[in-house]
Every structure is written in structure tokens, then in C-alpha cells.
Short mmCIF file of C-alpha atoms in Angstrom, two decimals:
data_model
loop_
_atom_site.label_atom_id
_atom_site.label_comp_id
_atom_site.label_asym_id
_atom_site.label_seq_id
_atom_site.Cartn_x
_atom_site.Cartn_y
_atom_site.Cartn_z
CA MET A 1 89.64 144.63 69.02
CA LEU A 2 92.36 146.63 67.45
CA SER A 3 95.94 145.96 67.97
CA LYS A 4 98.35 148.49 69.28
CA ASN A 5 100.07 148.83 65.85
CA GLN A 6 96.65 149.35 64.15
CA ILE A 7 95.73 152.02 66.68
CA LYS A 8 99.14 153.71 66.16
CA TYR A 9 98.63 153.47 62.32
CA ILE A 10 95.20 154.99 62.25
CA GLN A 11 96.20 157.83 64.63
CA SER A 12 99.20 158.65 62.45
CA LEU A 13 96.74 159.27 59.55
CA HIS A 14 95.59 162.48 61.45
CA GLN A 15 98.78 164.14 60.09
CA LYS A 16 99.44 164.96 56.62
CA LYS A 17 102.99 163.63 56.69
CA TYR A 18 102.00 159.92 57.51
CA ARG A 19 98.93 160.11 54.90
CA GLN A 20 101.49 161.02 52.29
CA GLN A 21 103.85 158.44 53.54
CA TYR A 22 101.30 155.50 53.85
CA GLY A 23 98.96 156.88 50.96
CA ALA A 24 95.86 156.49 53.04
CA PHE A 25 93.46 158.60 54.82
CA LEU A 26 90.48 158.45 57.34
CA VAL A 27 86.78 158.74 56.42
CA GLU A 28 84.74 159.15 59.56
CA GLY A 29 80.82 159.24 60.61
CA ALA A 30 77.85 157.49 59.14
CA LYS A 31 77.14 159.29 55.90
CA SER A 32 80.82 159.66 54.75
CA VAL A 33 81.39 156.16 55.42
CA GLN A 34 78.47 154.89 53.62
CA GLU A 35 79.16 157.14 50.66
CA VAL A 36 82.98 155.96 50.48
CA ILE A 37 81.79 152.36 50.59
CA LEU A 38 79.61 153.12 47.50
CA SER A 39 82.40 155.03 45.78
CA ASP A 40 85.35 153.76 43.72
CA PHE A 41 87.84 154.43 46.47
CA GLN A 42 89.69 151.44 47.95
CA ILE A 43 88.96 150.78 51.71
CA GLU A 44 91.84 149.35 53.60
CA VAL A 45 89.92 148.50 56.80
CA LEU A 46 86.56 149.50 58.14
CA ILE A 47 86.06 150.08 61.80
CA THR A 48 82.56 150.06 63.00
CA THR A 49 80.40 150.04 66.07
CA GLU A 50 78.10 146.94 66.43
CA ALA A 51 75.02 149.18 65.97
CA PHE A 52 76.35 150.54 62.67
CA TYR A 53 77.33 147.22 61.33
CA LYS A 54 73.95 145.92 62.15
CA GLU A 55 72.17 148.75 60.44
CA ASN A 56 74.39 148.45 57.55
CA THR A 57 75.29 144.99 57.15
CA ARG A 58 74.50 144.58 53.44
CA LEU A 59 76.43 147.55 52.48
CA ILE A 60 79.25 146.93 54.56
CA ASP A 61 79.57 143.18 53.19
CA ARG A 62 79.54 144.77 49.51
CA GLN A 63 83.06 145.70 50.21
CA ARG A 64 85.28 142.56 50.94
CA LYS A 65 87.73 144.18 53.12
CA PRO A 66 88.50 143.50 56.84
CA VAL A 67 85.89 144.88 59.42
CA GLU A 68 86.65 145.42 63.05
CA ILE A 69 83.96 146.08 65.46
CA VAL A 70 84.78 148.56 68.32
CA SER A 71 83.13 150.45 71.10
CA VAL A 72 82.13 154.23 70.55
CA ALA A 73 84.79 155.14 72.95
CA GLU A 74 87.64 153.34 70.99
CA LEU A 75 86.20 154.83 67.62
CA GLU A 76 86.44 158.26 69.15
CA ARG A 77 89.85 157.56 70.45
CA ILE A 78 91.32 156.65 67.18
CA GLY A 79 89.42 159.20 65.18
CA THR A 80 89.39 163.03 64.95
CA LEU A 81 85.58 163.56 65.45
CA GLU A 82 84.42 164.75 68.91
CA SER A 83 81.65 162.22 68.59
CA ASN A 84 81.25 159.27 66.28
CA ASN A 85 78.98 156.44 67.00
CA ALA A 86 79.07 154.92 63.66
CA ALA A 87 82.33 154.05 61.71
CA LEU A 88 85.80 155.04 60.51
CA ALA A 89 87.28 153.82 57.19
CA VAL A 90 90.76 153.73 56.40
CA VAL A 91 90.91 154.53 52.70
CA LYS A 92 93.70 154.50 50.03
CA THR A 93 94.37 157.78 48.62
CA LYS A 94 94.33 158.28 44.79
CA GLU A 95 96.96 158.94 42.26
CA ASN A 96 97.52 162.53 41.60
CA ILE A 97 96.54 162.74 38.01
CA PRO A 98 96.25 166.01 36.00
CA LEU A 99 92.98 167.28 35.09
CA LEU A 100 92.01 169.48 32.13
CA ALA A 101 88.39 171.24 31.58
CA GLU A 102 86.87 169.51 28.54
CA SER A 103 84.75 171.14 26.19
CA GLY A 104 81.32 172.28 27.94
CA GLU A 105 83.10 171.77 31.35
CA ILE A 106 83.69 174.02 34.13
CA ALA A 107 86.81 173.35 36.50
CA LEU A 108 87.75 174.98 39.52
CA ILE A 109 91.43 176.32 40.41
CA LEU A 110 92.05 176.98 44.03
CA ASP A 111 95.04 179.21 44.81
CA ASP A 112 96.19 178.72 48.33
CA ILE A 113 92.70 177.94 50.14
CA ARG A 114 94.10 177.34 53.62
CA ASP A 115 91.15 176.53 55.69
CA PRO A 116 90.21 172.93 55.62
CA GLY A 117 86.58 173.87 56.42
CA ASN A 118 86.48 176.10 53.44
CA LEU A 119 87.94 173.28 51.05
CA GLY A 120 85.37 170.85 52.30
CA THR A 121 82.51 173.26 51.66
CA ILE A 122 83.97 174.08 48.20
CA LEU A 123 83.99 170.28 47.44
CA ARG A 124 80.24 170.17 48.21
CA ILE A 125 79.21 173.21 46.41
CA ALA A 126 81.28 171.95 43.43
CA ASP A 127 79.08 168.70 43.67
CA TRP A 128 75.94 170.53 43.73
CA TYR A 129 76.94 172.48 40.60
CA GLY A 130 78.19 169.40 38.87
CA ILE A 131 81.72 170.69 38.78
CA ARG A 132 83.97 167.35 38.78
CA LYS A 133 87.36 168.73 38.44
CA ILE A 134 89.27 171.06 40.99
CA LEU A 135 92.93 171.94 40.65
CA CYS A 136 94.56 172.87 43.65
CA SER A 137 98.06 174.93 44.37
CA GLU A 138 100.23 172.94 46.42
CA THR A 139 99.71 175.42 49.22
CA THR A 140 95.89 174.61 49.28
CA ALA A 141 94.77 172.60 52.41
CA ASP A 142 95.24 168.77 52.07
CA VAL A 143 91.97 167.41 50.64
CA TYR A 144 92.71 164.19 52.70
CA ASN A 145 92.60 166.23 56.04
CA PRO A 146 89.79 164.82 58.16
CA LYS A 147 88.29 168.03 58.43
CA VAL A 148 87.88 168.61 54.74
CA ILE A 149 86.46 165.00 54.22
CA SER A 150 83.93 165.75 56.94
CA ALA A 151 82.97 169.18 55.79
CA SER A 152 82.49 167.75 52.22
CA LYS A 153 79.50 165.87 53.49
CA GLY A 154 80.40 162.80 51.09
CA SER A 155 81.05 164.99 48.14
CA PHE A 156 84.75 164.02 48.06
CA THR A 157 83.63 160.74 46.38
CA ARG A 158 82.19 162.50 43.39
CA VAL A 159 84.70 165.32 42.94
CA ASN A 160 88.18 164.91 41.33
CA TRP A 161 91.27 166.81 42.47
CA TRP A 162 94.80 167.44 41.45
CA TYR A 163 97.53 169.24 43.25
CA GLY A 164 100.36 170.88 41.64
CA ASP A 165 101.95 174.03 40.18
CA ILE A 166 98.91 175.81 38.92
CA VAL A 167 101.07 178.65 37.54
CA ASP A 168 102.86 175.96 35.30
CA PHE A 169 99.49 174.48 34.44
CA LEU A 170 98.08 177.79 33.36
CA LYS A 171 101.04 178.43 31.29
CA GLN A 172 100.38 175.17 29.17
CA SER A 173 99.13 175.63 25.76
CA SER A 174 96.33 173.30 26.21
CA VAL A 175 94.68 175.82 28.51
CA ASN A 176 94.87 178.47 25.73
CA GLY A 177 91.50 179.21 24.18
CA SER A 178 89.78 178.43 27.42
CA VAL A 179 88.43 181.31 29.63
CA VAL A 180 89.87 181.74 32.77
CA TYR A 181 87.62 183.61 35.22
CA GLY A 182 89.10 184.86 38.59
CA ALA A 183 87.40 186.13 41.52
CA PHE A 184 88.36 189.74 42.26
CA LEU A 185 86.92 192.82 43.93
CA GLU A 186 87.16 194.87 40.86
CA GLY A 187 86.01 192.57 38.11
CA GLU A 188 82.85 192.37 35.87
CA ASP A 189 79.59 192.18 37.54
CA VAL A 190 78.40 188.35 37.42
CA HIS A 191 74.70 189.42 37.11
CA THR A 192 75.27 190.90 33.94
CA LEU A 193 78.16 189.09 32.57
CA PRO A 194 77.54 186.38 29.98
CA PHE A 195 79.65 183.23 30.84
CA GLN A 196 81.10 180.73 28.30
CA HIS A 197 80.07 177.14 28.39
CA SER A 198 83.42 175.80 29.46
CA GLY A 199 86.61 177.15 31.25
CA TYR A 200 88.21 177.75 34.56
CA LEU A 201 87.19 179.60 37.79
CA ILE A 202 90.06 180.53 39.89
CA MET A 203 89.33 181.37 43.78
CA GLY A 204 92.05 182.93 45.74
CA ASN A 205 93.46 182.75 49.34
CA GLU A 206 91.09 183.88 51.97
CA SER A 207 93.07 186.97 53.12
CA ASN A 208 95.22 187.75 49.94
CA GLY A 209 93.14 186.75 47.04
CA ILE A 210 94.74 185.57 43.85
CA ARG A 211 98.48 185.70 43.56
CA PRO A 212 99.91 188.11 40.94
CA GLU A 213 101.73 185.27 39.18
CA VAL A 214 98.24 183.42 38.77
CA GLU A 215 96.41 186.59 38.03
CA GLN A 216 98.33 187.13 34.81
CA TYR A 217 96.65 183.94 33.30
CA VAL A 218 93.04 185.40 34.29
CA THR A 219 91.32 186.40 31.07
CA GLN A 220 88.04 187.53 32.63
CA LYS A 221 87.83 189.00 36.13
CA VAL A 222 84.64 188.78 37.98
CA THR A 223 83.05 190.28 41.01
CA ILE A 224 79.86 189.68 43.17
CA PRO A 225 77.89 192.85 43.35
CA LYS A 226 77.66 194.16 47.01
CA TYR A 227 74.39 195.91 48.03
CA GLY A 228 75.38 196.39 51.62
CA ASP A 229 78.31 197.07 53.72
CA ALA A 230 80.26 193.73 54.61
CA GLU A 231 83.79 194.01 53.66
CA SER A 232 84.09 190.58 51.96
CA LEU A 233 82.37 187.11 51.56
CA ASN A 234 83.78 183.93 52.87
CA VAL A 235 85.54 182.08 50.00
CA GLY A 236 83.19 179.26 50.05
CA ILE A 237 80.24 181.50 49.93
CA ALA A 238 81.98 183.33 46.92
CA THR A 239 82.44 180.12 44.95
CA ALA A 240 78.71 179.07 45.35
CA ILE A 241 77.50 182.44 44.20
CA LEU A 242 79.86 182.48 41.23
CA LEU A 243 79.02 178.86 40.15
CA ASP A 244 75.28 179.78 40.56
CA ASN A 245 75.77 182.74 38.17
CA TRP A 246 77.81 180.93 35.72
CA ARG A 247 75.31 177.97 35.46
CA ARG A 248 72.37 180.27 35.12
CA ASN A 249 74.21 182.79 32.79
CA VAL A 250 75.76 180.77 30.19
CA THR A 251 75.59 182.07 26.70
CA LEU A 252 73.43 179.84 24.67
CA MET B 1 94.86 194.41 86.03
CA LEU B 2 91.48 192.91 86.29
CA SER B 3 89.76 192.23 89.61
CA LYS B 4 88.59 188.66 90.42
CA ASN B 5 85.03 189.83 90.31
CA GLN B 6 85.61 191.33 86.75
CA ILE B 7 87.24 188.12 85.55
CA LYS B 8 84.36 186.12 86.96
CA TYR B 9 81.74 188.54 85.40
CA ILE B 10 83.46 188.42 81.83
CA GLN B 11 83.67 184.55 81.94
CA SER B 12 80.06 184.30 82.96
CA LEU B 13 79.16 186.06 79.65
CA HIS B 14 80.22 182.94 77.69
CA GLN B 15 77.06 181.63 78.82
CA LYS B 16 73.69 182.64 77.49
CA LYS B 17 72.03 182.46 80.80
CA TYR B 18 74.14 185.13 82.21
CA ARG B 19 74.16 187.25 78.92
CA GLN B 20 70.38 187.37 79.54
CA GLN B 21 70.71 188.04 83.27
CA TYR B 22 73.37 190.94 82.91
CA GLY B 23 72.14 192.23 79.43
CA ALA B 24 75.84 192.19 78.19
CA PHE B 25 77.88 190.21 75.64
CA LEU B 26 81.54 189.80 74.43
CA VAL B 27 82.98 191.13 71.38
CA GLU B 28 86.55 189.67 70.67
CA GLY B 29 89.49 190.32 68.37
CA ALA B 30 90.71 193.36 66.67
CA LYS B 31 88.38 193.69 63.98
CA SER B 32 85.18 193.12 65.70
CA VAL B 33 86.20 195.39 68.55
CA GLN B 34 87.12 198.28 66.03
CA GLU B 35 83.68 197.91 64.50
CA VAL B 36 81.72 197.82 67.80
CA ILE B 37 83.43 200.95 68.93
CA LEU B 38 82.39 202.66 65.71
CA SER B 39 78.65 201.35 66.09
CA ASP B 40 75.80 202.38 68.17
CA PHE B 41 76.34 199.72 70.79
CA GLN B 42 77.11 200.74 74.27
CA ILE B 43 80.39 199.37 75.60
CA GLU B 44 80.83 198.75 79.35
CA VAL B 45 84.34 198.10 79.43
CA LEU B 46 87.22 197.69 76.86
CA ILE B 47 90.10 195.17 77.78
CA THR B 48 92.88 195.60 75.43
CA THR B 49 96.60 194.68 75.16
CA GLU B 50 99.17 197.43 75.33
CA ALA B 51 99.99 196.96 71.65
CA PHE B 52 96.33 197.13 70.56
CA TYR B 53 95.81 200.24 72.51
CA LYS B 54 98.84 202.02 71.12
CA GLU B 55 97.70 201.19 67.62
CA ASN B 56 94.12 202.14 68.11
CA THR B 57 94.46 204.93 70.79
CA ARG B 58 92.26 207.60 68.80
CA LEU B 59 89.67 205.22 68.11
CA ILE B 60 89.62 203.74 71.60
CA ASP B 61 89.38 207.04 73.26
CA ARG B 62 86.50 208.28 71.28
CA GLN B 63 84.49 205.97 73.40
CA ARG B 64 84.58 207.25 76.88
CA LYS B 65 84.32 204.06 78.82
CA PRO B 66 86.84 202.38 81.18
CA VAL B 67 89.86 200.79 79.42
CA GLU B 68 91.87 197.98 81.13
CA ILE B 69 95.24 196.99 79.68
CA VAL B 70 96.04 193.35 80.00
CA SER B 71 98.67 190.76 78.79
CA VAL B 72 97.69 188.46 75.89
CA ALA B 73 97.50 185.46 78.28
CA GLU B 74 95.07 187.20 80.50
CA LEU B 75 92.99 188.46 77.34
CA GLU B 76 92.92 184.78 76.20
CA ARG B 77 91.86 183.40 79.62
CA ILE B 78 88.94 185.71 79.98
CA GLY B 79 87.65 185.25 76.47
CA THR B 80 86.46 182.41 74.26
CA LEU B 81 88.94 182.74 71.37
CA GLU B 82 91.91 180.35 71.10
CA SER B 83 94.15 183.31 70.25
CA ASN B 84 93.54 186.87 70.66
CA ASN B 85 96.48 189.39 70.95
CA ALA B 86 94.17 192.42 70.62
CA ALA B 87 91.15 193.31 72.58
CA LEU B 88 87.80 192.20 74.13
CA ALA B 89 84.78 194.43 74.75
CA VAL B 90 81.98 193.92 77.17
CA VAL B 91 78.98 195.44 75.36
CA LYS B 92 75.41 195.97 76.34
CA THR B 93 72.70 193.79 74.56
CA LYS B 94 70.09 195.79 72.70
CA GLU B 95 66.36 195.95 73.38
CA ASN B 96 64.39 193.19 71.64
CA ILE B 97 62.35 195.41 69.30
CA PRO B 98 59.86 193.99 66.75
CA LEU B 99 60.84 194.56 63.01
CA LEU B 100 58.74 194.66 60.01
CA ALA B 101 59.87 194.68 56.30
CA GLU B 102 59.00 198.10 54.92
CA SER B 103 58.03 198.76 51.25
CA GLY B 104 61.08 198.01 49.00
CA GLU B 105 62.68 196.09 51.88
CA ILE B 106 63.93 192.40 52.20
CA ALA B 107 63.80 190.90 55.72
CA LEU B 108 65.09 187.42 56.79
CA ILE B 109 63.14 185.05 58.99
CA LEU B 110 65.30 182.18 60.58
CA ASP B 111 63.28 179.34 61.70
CA ASP B 112 65.31 177.26 64.21
CA ILE B 113 68.98 177.94 62.76
CA ARG B 114 71.04 176.08 65.48
CA ASP B 115 74.44 176.48 64.56
CA PRO B 116 76.11 179.55 65.78
CA GLY B 117 78.74 179.48 62.89
CA ASN B 118 75.81 179.36 60.40
CA LEU B 119 74.06 182.36 62.27
CA GLY B 120 77.19 184.35 62.17
CA THR B 121 77.63 183.70 58.34
CA ILE B 122 74.13 184.59 57.63
CA LEU B 123 74.56 187.98 59.56
CA ARG B 124 77.70 188.57 57.13
CA ILE B 125 75.74 187.54 54.05
CA ALA B 126 72.80 189.76 54.99
CA ASP B 127 75.08 192.81 55.50
CA TRP B 128 76.59 192.10 52.10
CA TYR B 129 73.15 192.10 50.41
CA GLY B 130 71.94 195.03 52.24
CA ILE B 131 69.50 193.19 54.52
CA ARG B 132 69.03 195.12 57.61
CA LYS B 133 66.41 192.91 59.47
CA ILE B 134 66.59 189.29 60.65
CA LEU B 135 63.60 187.90 62.65
CA CYS B 136 64.56 184.82 64.60
CA SER B 137 62.37 181.94 66.13
CA GLU B 138 63.17 181.65 69.85
CA THR B 139 65.13 178.36 69.16
CA THR B 140 67.48 180.05 66.66
CA ALA B 141 71.23 180.29 68.09
CA ASP B 142 71.88 183.34 70.40
CA VAL B 143 73.00 186.12 68.25
CA TYR B 144 75.09 187.23 71.29
CA ASN B 145 76.92 183.98 71.38
CA PRO B 146 80.82 184.88 70.84
CA LYS B 147 80.79 182.32 68.03
CA VAL B 148 78.20 184.25 66.24
CA ILE B 149 79.60 187.66 66.81
CA SER B 150 83.19 186.21 65.64
CA ALA B 151 81.75 184.50 62.42
CA SER B 152 79.87 187.83 61.55
CA LYS B 153 83.16 189.52 61.02
CA GLY B 154 81.67 192.71 62.24
CA SER B 155 78.44 192.60 60.48
CA PHE B 156 76.59 192.34 63.76
CA THR B 157 76.95 195.98 64.13
CA ARG B 158 75.02 196.80 60.99
CA VAL B 159 72.21 194.13 61.00
CA ASN B 160 69.28 194.30 63.29
CA TRP B 161 67.50 191.29 64.86
CA TRP B 162 64.43 190.30 66.72
CA TYR B 163 63.82 187.12 68.58
CA GLY B 164 60.16 185.94 69.10
CA ASP B 165 57.28 183.57 67.98
CA ILE B 166 57.61 183.86 64.28
CA VAL B 167 54.43 181.88 63.86
CA ASP B 168 52.57 184.51 65.73
CA PHE B 169 54.47 187.31 63.74
CA LEU B 170 53.43 185.73 60.41
CA LYS B 171 49.83 185.59 61.57
CA GLN B 172 49.69 189.47 61.82
CA SER B 173 47.80 191.39 59.49
CA SER B 174 50.57 193.68 58.89
CA VAL B 175 52.41 190.94 57.10
CA ASN B 176 49.56 190.24 54.89
CA GLY B 177 50.20 191.49 51.47
CA SER B 178 53.99 190.75 51.61
CA VAL B 179 55.28 187.92 49.73
CA VAL B 180 56.88 185.43 52.14
CA TYR B 181 59.47 183.29 50.24
CA GLY B 182 60.50 180.03 51.86
CA ALA B 183 63.59 177.77 50.89
CA PHE B 184 62.48 174.29 50.10
CA LEU B 185 63.59 171.30 47.94
CA GLU B 186 60.76 171.39 45.85
CA GLY B 187 59.87 175.06 45.16
CA GLU B 188 60.19 177.30 42.11
CA ASP B 189 63.58 177.68 40.38
CA VAL B 190 64.98 180.86 41.51
CA HIS B 191 66.75 181.34 38.26
CA THR B 192 63.62 182.03 36.38
CA LEU B 193 61.22 183.20 39.24
CA PRO B 194 60.89 186.92 39.10
CA PHE B 195 61.00 188.22 42.83
CA GLN B 196 59.04 191.05 44.33
CA HIS B 197 60.78 194.27 45.48
CA SER B 198 60.00 193.60 49.12
CA GLY B 199 58.92 190.65 51.46
CA TYR B 200 60.33 188.04 53.70
CA LEU B 201 62.75 185.06 53.04
CA ILE B 202 62.51 182.16 55.57
CA MET B 203 65.37 179.75 56.00
CA GLY B 204 64.81 176.63 58.17
CA ASN B 205 66.60 174.26 60.33
CA GLU B 206 69.74 172.71 59.12
CA SER B 207 68.54 169.22 59.26
CA ASN B 208 64.66 169.70 59.27
CA GLY B 209 64.06 172.73 57.26
CA ILE B 210 61.05 174.99 57.93
CA ARG B 211 58.55 173.77 60.32
CA PRO B 212 54.91 173.01 58.98
CA GLU B 213 53.47 175.75 61.15
CA VAL B 214 55.79 178.26 59.60
CA GLU B 215 55.39 176.63 56.22
CA GLN B 216 51.60 177.39 56.05
CA TYR B 217 52.55 181.17 55.88
CA VAL B 218 54.90 180.80 52.94
CA THR B 219 53.30 182.34 49.69
CA GLN B 220 56.12 181.26 47.35
CA LYS B 221 58.41 178.35 47.78
CA VAL B 222 61.68 178.62 46.14
CA THR B 223 64.48 176.17 45.31
CA ILE B 224 68.07 176.46 44.06
CA PRO B 225 68.41 174.33 40.95
CA LYS B 226 71.03 171.54 41.36
CA TYR B 227 73.37 170.49 38.45
CA GLY B 228 75.14 167.79 40.26
CA ASP B 229 74.72 165.22 43.07
CA ALA B 230 75.40 166.87 46.52
CA GLU B 231 72.29 166.18 48.59
CA SER B 232 71.91 169.70 50.01
CA LEU B 233 73.77 172.92 50.61
CA ASN B 234 74.70 174.53 53.84
CA VAL B 235 72.03 176.83 55.12
CA GLY B 236 74.48 179.96 54.75
CA ILE B 237 75.40 179.00 51.37
CA ALA B 238 71.68 178.65 50.64
CA THR B 239 70.86 182.08 52.16
CA ALA B 240 73.70 183.60 50.00
CA ILE B 241 72.58 182.09 46.63
CA LEU B 242 68.81 183.02 47.38
CA LEU B 243 69.64 186.66 48.31
CA ASP B 244 71.96 186.98 45.08
CA ASN B 245 69.16 185.70 42.88
CA TRP B 246 66.71 187.89 44.60
CA ARG B 247 68.87 191.07 44.24
CA ARG B 248 69.36 190.44 40.61
CA ASN B 249 65.95 189.03 39.73
CA VAL B 250 63.53 191.88 41.01
CA THR B 251 60.64 192.63 38.95
CA LEU B 252 61.08 196.18 37.83
#
């Protein structure tokens, strides 16, 4: 049974303001909760149905944090998912540590990706393509938004992110020498462009693309060739296709 | 001003049962309505705000169907979108005509794609890659679902579909001789596989993949290589990557 204060606290974490204030966020649903237990995230409290606890006792007992057993109705009342018959974890956010693409590494830069579903999808795609670092403009959706966590299908536990001023970041001398690819409508065809081993790929806002102040640091504009008539591709889809081309097209 | 009967009729089209009964569906939002006016779909009635009508008078007057001017509130009440300050069209569904991949043509086969958002995304991707024919199992989401139409971003006007028994379809002698690619976790690496000019690509259900009774007609299993740890890719993302590889990897 949860106390009134616990319920209030958990529900406050639906909002970014309180996630930042308390340094905590919500992980919901069976798979995401299982993955977060196995990850290096710190869990504050785990709230689970009796059924989920019984099926996952060994896993749940690994993490020695408080466990609360509740009904499905209560779980759905405190969380954000329309249906959740498994569990919810309150998890500590991580420190916002700067990231840099090392030699042989690809990092993503997100310039104002607003939609939480798109950001979650991008996390999942990054995880598929072995991308471990994502640098986000401060205007990009909050990665701790429950919709991002849910759309990432557990990949949020395997990808690192940093939020900050990406223009300042790109100005740094440490970035010099790296190729900075940017997705544009009038770039080089990625079916024929040989990619470098390491570097950055910048993806821009859903409607407006990459901002001019970011664009000036792009050293190679890239484009997905079009064979039909759709005006554009969703930014998650475009990220996937670009990373697929990067991985297969690396200069040896 | 709409009559009670008009409102009732339009709202009934939120449901598949009535879309089938009346042979009509809804197209909502500025871009989708503009595209459907320019397409070969037959519009029954166009319901628009005054502002949208003023901005699009020439376009709207091209189609000589009844136009009703309503308030934003009324538009949102009769439609399915959370916000719509533009227009809604009631449009006739098309005949369900069988499709066949011609020589030099790629067609998609969807085996039980359940999520309307995924189906809409697949329409948009197909349109980008110049795929004009999509064959859907009867259990695939209804293409006339307002969520599909909306997610397709106008591409529903440029792609043709057929719903039916895809096992029966694949049995036909007319399909013999075509390569039938199917997306599996243990197929040939699409980064190295040379694709044929024409044929079919089968995408399976979000959770269960391609059914065994469909799998038996697959002549070439294909797989997107994984470089990281995500368990899977969303079916829309996978469709996009496979079509991108097909288009670039065709045997000349």
C-alpha cells in the first residue's frame, strides 16, 4: 500500500520540472523495468503487481531497494501508461556528463528533436547500430519523459546522453578533425558516399531541420535518395537509414 | 452548419464497420485534405473552416463537391484529431482490386501489421521508395483508419493496396518466378545480398513476425545486420531499411 505522499511524489515525476527537482524518473512496464534492474541505473523504489513480483522474484531481489506490491488499478493510477499490469520503477537520473566521439566511434547529435516518441525511437535505433553517445540540444525532448523511456524499449539503459549547448560543443577544438555529417535534403547521396570510421551525425528538428548556427559546423551534408513522391521521411526513419548506410559504407 | 444526420454519419466513419458499410472514410488536417483533393479519390463532402477555405479557395473549387463551412470546435467534434483548424473530407473508399508486381517492380506484402501508426508510416516509406503496391492480409490494420491516413502524411493518395488472403495470393502461379523476400532475424545480410529488380517483400506482425503458412512461400529470407544490443527494430523502421538496401543493391 502506497502512502499519499508516495503517490503524490510518483505522479509529480510525470512532469519534467519535478523530474529535474527530484533527480528521478519513471520506468514502466515489464520489459523496461526488467532492463532497468539489470542496468547501472539506481532504483529508488520498485512498485509491482503481485503477479509480476512472483514471476520475477529473483531478478527483483537482486536490487536491494524497497519493493511495494500494488493492484493493477493502483499501478495505472500512479503511472502514465494506459495499461500496465507489471511494474513501475522510480529511478535516479544520471549526471549530465559531456560526451565525445572517440576514434572509431560514431556519435549522434540531436538538434531540437521535439517529439518524445521520435526520441525514444532514435534511442532504440542507436542501440541497434551500436551507437553509445547521443548529444542533445537543450530544446530536444527530455529523455526522462515516460514516453521516451517507453518508446526506447529498454535501449535507454544502453545509450548515454548529454544535454547542452551543441553550438558551443561543435566550436570546441576537440571536435576539429572529426567529420560532422548532417542530414539535409540537398546533401551527398549516402548510397555512394564513403563514410569515415568515426565522427558525428546531426539530425535536425522535425519541421525545420538543422538550425543555421549548427549547420555551419557540418563538414559533410548527406541525403537519403528518394525514388518516389513522399515529401519527407520521419526523423526516426531517417536516422535509421543513415546509420545503416554509415555502418555498411565505412571506408576501410 | 451541419445537420444532425451529417454529424452522425461522419462520426460513424470513425469505426471500420461503418466505413465498410457506407464505403467512405475520413481525411483530416490541412495537408492530407489538400493531397486528397489533388488525387483521384472521390470526395463526398468537404468540411472546412472559413480560414482554410479562404486560403485554399481555388484548390477547393476544383472539386465540385459540396463544401460546408464550420467552426474549429465543430470540426474537432466530428473528426478524430485532437486539433484540426483546417478541414475534413468525407471520401469514397476504392474498390478492392488485386495487385501484382510487374517486371521491374517491387511490391510490399504485409502479414498482419496491427498498429495503424505503423501502417501509415509504411505507406509513407513505400511512397518515398517508389513502391506503388501493398498487399495486406485481412488481419492487417484498416488502411482507411483515420490514424493510418494521418500517419501516411498524404502518401495514401499515391500508393495502392489490396486486402485479401495473402497465402492464396502467394500460391498463384503468377507469383511463381518472382523472388519473394521476407524479413526474418536469421536471413541473409542485406548489406551484401544482391537484390533482384522485381519481386515482393513480406513484412510480418509486430510481435510474431511472418506466419509459418506465409513463410513457406518466402524464397529469400533477409536480415538487417545488428551492431549493438537492441532486441529488434520497429516494423516501419525495418521496412525503410530493407527498401533502402533493395534500391541501392539491385543486380544490374
